[in-house]
Amino acid sequence: MGLQGQLERFKKQQEKCQSTLSSIAASKAAAASANGRNNIAAPAIKFSNDTERLQHINSIRKSPVGAQMKRVIDLLFETRQALTPEQINEACYVDMKANKDVFESLRKNLKVNYDGQRFAYKSKHNLKNKTELLPLIRKFPEGIAVIDLKDSYPTVMEDLQALKAAREIWLLSNFDSQEDIAYPNDPRVPIKVDDDLKQVFRSIELPRDMIDIEKDLQKNGMKPATNTAKRRSAAQIQGFSSKPKVKKSRREINSRTKLTNAHLPELFQKLNNS
């Protein structure tokens, strides 16, 4: 074989080797790719960790009808908005569509207004602010109970105190129910008291003993703020006298007083002069 033939044979061997190496490399790459796909971790399944919230919702929906009604009424009172059953369920977890007893009880409740679609809080007096509060009180010259105004709107109590400070109204306590009564103080309606009535008022002589005053209050249907008879009985049981103690005057120095402070002669000037 000539030199040219040997050269051609060598080239063919080189090409065969190169082809074999390429095949081996491709095979290794395919195997690595397959192993890589097999080694990819499957995505972790996320389980709900909201167990406590779900248990809380379940306990609310299994609670008595009255308890669920209170949650809804408190929500309507705080928000002062008209809410659908779906919005109520989302806010306080009371499902009125699933619990017909709660739905019907709220629909008939005096503190709730239902327009066929939404529930809203219904106060005794439909007020929104202090501007509407004062004219309402002026419609009741005999007084209006504060308890009937408390749920009108969230800041009604602050507005009542502000009207009192401005002398627009009076807030007085009722001795029978211990509830405050709001009275109008309209400066446009001056009140004149007859002199005869003033004289009668001034001529009334009150009892000197507090026990007699308390008895007169009870006869007129009023509850005294004190109980003098009970206080005096307790004082006697404990050995205390109800009479005020007379404070003894300081003993003066006389001729029989033992002089132990001779270094303070000014203390004995009175004795020396006597």
Short mmCIF file of C-alpha atoms in Angstrom, two decimals:
data_model
loop_
_atom_site.label_atom_id
_atom_site.label_comp_id
_atom_site.label_asym_id
_atom_site.label_seq_id
_atom_site.Cartn_x
_atom_site.Cartn_y
_atom_site.Cartn_z
CA MET A 1 0.00 0.00 0.00
CA GLY A 2 1.34 3.34 -0.92
CA LEU A 3 1.75 6.36 1.22
CA GLN A 4 -1.40 7.93 -0.14
CA GLY A 5 -3.46 4.85 0.74
CA GLN A 6 -2.16 4.77 4.29
CA LEU A 7 -3.06 8.43 4.71
CA GLU A 8 -6.60 7.84 3.54
CA ARG A 9 -6.96 4.90 5.91
CA PHE A 10 -5.74 7.01 8.84
CA LYS A 11 -8.29 9.71 8.07
CA LYS A 12 -11.11 7.18 8.06
CA GLN A 13 -10.03 5.81 11.43
CA GLN A 14 -9.93 9.35 12.85
CA GLU A 15 -13.42 10.07 11.57
CA LYS A 16 -14.69 6.78 13.04
CA CYS A 17 -13.13 7.57 16.41
CA GLN A 18 -14.58 11.07 16.33
CA SER A 19 -18.02 9.67 15.55
CA THR A 20 -17.74 7.18 18.38
CA LEU A 21 -16.68 9.89 20.86
CA SER A 22 -19.57 12.12 19.77
CA SER A 23 -22.02 9.27 20.25
CA ILE A 24 -20.66 8.53 23.70
CA ALA A 25 -20.90 12.21 24.67
CA ALA A 26 -24.48 12.44 23.41
CA SER A 27 -25.41 9.32 25.31
CA LYS A 28 -23.93 10.69 28.55
CA ALA A 29 -25.78 14.02 28.08
CA ALA A 30 -29.09 12.23 27.53
CA ALA A 31 -28.54 10.11 30.65
CA ALA A 32 -27.66 13.16 32.73
CA SER A 33 -30.73 14.96 31.50
CA ALA A 34 -32.93 11.99 32.37
CA ASN A 35 -31.39 11.73 35.83
CA GLY A 36 -31.93 15.44 36.34
CA ARG A 37 -35.62 15.12 35.55
CA ASN A 38 -35.96 12.20 37.88
CA ASN A 39 -34.22 14.05 40.70
CA ILE A 40 -36.54 17.10 40.53
CA ALA A 41 -38.56 17.17 43.80
CA ALA A 42 -42.29 17.26 43.44
CA PRO A 43 -43.87 20.50 44.73
CA ALA A 44 -44.79 20.25 48.44
CA ILE A 45 -48.47 20.03 49.14
CA LYS A 46 -49.51 22.97 51.35
CA PHE A 47 -51.92 22.02 54.05
CA SER A 48 -54.09 24.67 55.75
CA ASN A 49 -52.68 25.85 59.05
CA ASP A 50 -55.85 27.88 59.77
CA THR A 51 -57.33 25.25 62.06
CA GLU A 52 -57.92 27.62 64.98
CA ARG A 53 -59.88 30.07 62.84
CA LEU A 54 -62.03 27.29 61.42
CA GLN A 55 -62.71 25.94 64.90
CA HIS A 56 -63.66 29.45 66.04
CA ILE A 57 -66.09 29.85 63.12
CA ASN A 58 -67.59 26.44 63.81
CA SER A 59 -68.10 27.28 67.51
CA ILE A 60 -69.90 30.51 66.57
CA ARG A 61 -72.25 28.80 64.15
CA LYS A 62 -73.08 26.12 66.72
CA SER A 63 -73.72 28.65 69.51
CA PRO A 64 -77.29 29.49 70.65
CA VAL A 65 -79.47 31.74 68.53
CA GLY A 66 -79.32 34.54 71.11
CA ALA A 67 -75.51 34.57 71.09
CA GLN A 68 -75.39 34.79 67.31
CA MET A 69 -77.99 37.57 67.30
CA LYS A 70 -75.89 39.57 69.75
CA ARG A 71 -72.84 39.29 67.49
CA VAL A 72 -74.83 40.62 64.54
CA ILE A 73 -76.48 43.45 66.50
CA ASP A 74 -73.11 44.51 67.96
CA LEU A 75 -71.67 44.56 64.43
CA LEU A 76 -74.55 46.67 63.11
CA PHE A 77 -74.28 49.04 66.09
CA GLU A 78 -70.53 49.57 65.66
CA THR A 79 -70.53 49.97 61.89
CA ARG A 80 -73.87 51.81 61.53
CA GLN A 81 -74.07 50.41 58.00
CA ALA A 82 -76.70 48.38 56.16
CA LEU A 83 -75.18 44.94 55.50
CA THR A 84 -76.30 41.95 53.48
CA PRO A 85 -76.32 38.46 55.03
CA GLU A 86 -73.17 37.67 53.03
CA GLN A 87 -71.35 40.72 54.42
CA ILE A 88 -72.46 39.84 57.95
CA ASN A 89 -71.20 36.29 57.50
CA GLU A 90 -67.86 37.57 56.29
CA ALA A 91 -67.52 40.05 59.17
CA CYS A 92 -68.68 38.02 62.18
CA TYR A 93 -69.12 34.45 60.85
CA VAL A 94 -72.87 34.28 61.48
CA ASP A 95 -74.37 32.46 58.50
CA MET A 96 -78.00 33.56 58.48
CA LYS A 97 -78.71 31.78 55.20
CA ALA A 98 -77.87 28.46 56.82
CA ASN A 99 -79.59 29.30 60.13
CA LYS A 100 -83.17 30.39 59.47
CA ASP A 101 -83.89 30.85 63.20
CA VAL A 102 -81.23 33.56 63.45
CA PHE A 103 -82.49 35.19 60.27
CA GLU A 104 -86.13 35.36 61.39
CA SER A 105 -85.25 36.49 64.93
CA LEU A 106 -83.14 39.37 63.61
CA ARG A 107 -85.75 40.32 61.05
CA LYS A 108 -88.32 40.75 63.86
CA ASN A 109 -85.96 42.35 66.39
CA LEU A 110 -86.86 45.88 67.53
CA LYS A 111 -83.23 47.00 67.30
CA VAL A 112 -82.82 45.83 63.70
CA ASN A 113 -84.23 47.18 60.46
CA TYR A 114 -84.52 44.82 57.48
CA ASP A 115 -85.44 46.24 54.07
CA GLY A 116 -85.64 42.92 52.29
CA GLN A 117 -81.95 42.82 51.37
CA ARG A 118 -79.89 44.42 54.11
CA PHE A 119 -79.89 44.58 57.89
CA ALA A 120 -79.16 47.83 59.78
CA TYR A 121 -79.19 48.97 63.40
CA LYS A 122 -82.36 50.83 64.44
CA SER A 123 -82.16 53.22 67.40
CA LYS A 124 -85.16 54.69 69.18
CA HIS A 125 -84.40 58.16 67.84
CA ASN A 126 -82.94 58.49 64.38
CA LEU A 127 -80.16 61.01 65.06
CA LYS A 128 -76.83 61.52 63.34
CA ASN A 129 -75.08 64.38 65.15
CA LYS A 130 -75.29 67.12 67.78
CA THR A 131 -77.13 69.43 65.39
CA GLU A 132 -80.06 67.01 65.36
CA LEU A 133 -79.74 66.12 69.05
CA LEU A 134 -80.51 69.56 70.51
CA PRO A 135 -83.80 70.15 68.61
CA LEU A 136 -85.01 66.73 69.74
CA ILE A 137 -84.34 67.49 73.42
CA ARG A 138 -86.16 70.81 73.05
CA LYS A 139 -89.25 68.89 71.96
CA PHE A 140 -89.38 67.32 75.44
CA PRO A 141 -89.68 70.14 78.01
CA GLU A 142 -90.61 67.49 80.61
CA GLY A 143 -87.29 65.76 79.94
CA ILE A 144 -86.07 62.81 77.88
CA ALA A 145 -84.25 59.80 79.31
CA VAL A 146 -80.60 59.60 78.36
CA ILE A 147 -80.92 55.84 78.01
CA ASP A 148 -83.20 56.49 75.02
CA LEU A 149 -80.47 58.57 73.39
CA LYS A 150 -77.40 56.43 74.12
CA ASP A 151 -77.63 54.31 70.98
CA SER A 152 -78.54 57.09 68.55
CA TYR A 153 -74.99 57.42 67.22
CA PRO A 154 -71.49 56.61 68.57
CA THR A 155 -70.58 60.06 70.01
CA VAL A 156 -73.96 61.00 71.47
CA MET A 157 -72.73 60.92 75.10
CA GLU A 158 -69.87 63.30 74.32
CA ASP A 159 -72.33 65.63 72.58
CA LEU A 160 -74.65 65.57 75.60
CA GLN A 161 -71.80 66.64 77.86
CA ALA A 162 -70.84 69.36 75.38
CA LEU A 163 -74.42 70.70 75.32
CA LYS A 164 -74.46 70.65 79.11
CA ALA A 165 -71.18 72.59 79.28
CA ALA A 166 -72.60 75.13 76.85
CA ARG A 167 -75.73 75.47 79.06
CA GLU A 168 -77.93 74.33 76.20
CA ILE A 169 -79.40 71.50 78.28
CA TRP A 170 -79.55 70.22 81.86
CA LEU A 171 -78.63 66.69 82.86
CA LEU A 172 -80.35 65.69 86.10
CA SER A 173 -80.61 62.32 87.84
CA ASN A 174 -83.90 60.58 88.48
CA PHE A 175 -84.04 59.34 92.08
CA ASP A 176 -86.33 56.44 91.18
CA SER A 177 -84.39 54.88 88.31
CA GLN A 178 -81.01 56.50 88.95
CA GLU A 179 -80.91 57.42 85.25
CA ASP A 180 -80.01 60.82 83.86
CA ILE A 181 -82.73 62.96 82.29
CA ALA A 182 -81.94 65.61 79.67
CA TYR A 183 -83.93 68.83 79.94
CA PRO A 184 -83.82 71.70 77.45
CA ASN A 185 -82.45 75.02 78.61
CA ASP A 186 -83.73 77.30 75.89
CA PRO A 187 -82.79 80.95 76.59
CA ARG A 188 -85.59 82.04 74.26
CA VAL A 189 -88.12 80.82 76.80
CA PRO A 190 -87.55 82.91 79.94
CA ILE A 191 -89.03 81.48 83.12
CA LYS A 192 -90.41 83.93 85.68
CA VAL A 193 -91.14 82.74 89.20
CA ASP A 194 -93.90 84.56 91.10
CA ASP A 195 -92.96 86.30 94.31
CA ASP A 196 -95.66 84.36 96.17
CA LEU A 197 -94.05 81.08 95.14
CA LYS A 198 -90.65 82.35 96.21
CA GLN A 199 -92.10 83.32 99.59
CA VAL A 200 -93.67 79.90 100.07
CA PHE A 201 -90.38 78.21 99.19
CA ARG A 202 -88.41 80.36 101.63
CA SER A 203 -90.94 79.85 104.42
CA ILE A 204 -90.53 76.10 104.41
CA GLU A 205 -88.63 75.10 107.53
CA LEU A 206 -86.51 72.01 107.21
CA PRO A 207 -86.21 69.56 110.12
CA ARG A 208 -83.09 70.00 112.21
CA ASP A 209 -82.34 66.28 112.47
CA MET A 210 -81.05 64.55 109.31
CA ILE A 211 -83.18 61.49 110.07
CA ASP A 212 -86.35 63.59 109.83
CA ILE A 213 -85.16 65.04 106.51
CA GLU A 214 -84.61 61.55 105.11
CA LYS A 215 -88.10 60.48 106.27
CA ASP A 216 -89.69 63.48 104.52
CA LEU A 217 -87.83 62.62 101.31
CA GLN A 218 -89.10 59.04 101.44
CA LYS A 219 -92.68 60.24 102.04
CA ASN A 220 -92.44 62.25 98.83
CA GLY A 221 -91.20 59.28 96.82
CA MET A 222 -87.53 60.27 96.76
CA LYS A 223 -84.58 58.13 97.77
CA PRO A 224 -82.18 59.84 100.21
CA ALA A 225 -78.52 59.74 99.33
CA THR A 226 -77.63 59.10 102.99
CA ASN A 227 -78.81 56.74 105.74
CA THR A 228 -78.19 58.53 109.00
CA ALA A 229 -79.99 55.97 111.21
CA LYS A 230 -77.82 53.15 109.88
CA ARG A 231 -74.67 55.21 110.26
CA ARG A 232 -75.48 56.11 113.87
CA SER A 233 -76.29 52.50 114.75
CA ALA A 234 -72.98 51.34 113.31
CA ALA A 235 -71.17 54.04 115.27
CA GLN A 236 -72.81 52.93 118.54
CA ILE A 237 -71.95 49.28 117.93
CA GLN A 238 -68.33 50.16 117.32
CA GLY A 239 -68.28 52.32 120.43
CA PHE A 240 -68.05 55.67 118.72
CA SER A 241 -70.12 58.58 119.82
CA SER A 242 -71.99 60.60 117.20
CA LYS A 243 -71.44 63.78 119.23
CA PRO A 244 -68.38 65.78 118.27
CA LYS A 245 -65.57 65.61 120.79
CA VAL A 246 -64.70 68.80 122.61
CA LYS A 247 -61.04 69.57 122.18
CA LYS A 248 -59.35 70.14 125.50
CA SER A 249 -57.51 73.41 125.90
CA ARG A 250 -53.81 73.33 126.51
CA ARG A 251 -52.96 73.28 130.19
CA GLU A 252 -51.45 76.55 131.36
CA ILE A 253 -48.39 76.77 133.51
CA ASN A 254 -49.15 77.55 137.13
CA SER A 255 -47.27 77.62 140.38
CA ARG A 256 -47.52 73.83 140.80
CA THR A 257 -46.00 73.03 137.41
CA LYS A 258 -42.64 71.36 137.67
CA LEU A 259 -40.07 73.57 136.02
CA THR A 260 -37.88 71.32 133.93
CA ASN A 261 -37.00 73.76 131.18
CA ALA A 262 -35.25 76.41 133.22
CA HIS A 263 -32.99 77.23 130.29
CA LEU A 264 -36.06 78.71 128.48
CA PRO A 265 -37.05 81.59 130.75
CA GLU A 266 -39.53 83.08 128.23
CA LEU A 267 -41.83 80.08 128.85
CA PHE A 268 -42.18 81.04 132.49
CA GLN A 269 -42.63 84.75 132.10
CA LYS A 270 -46.36 84.47 132.72
CA LEU A 271 -45.78 82.47 135.87
CA ASN A 272 -43.29 84.95 137.22
CA ASN A 273 -45.63 87.85 136.54
CA SER A 274 -48.56 86.15 138.35
#
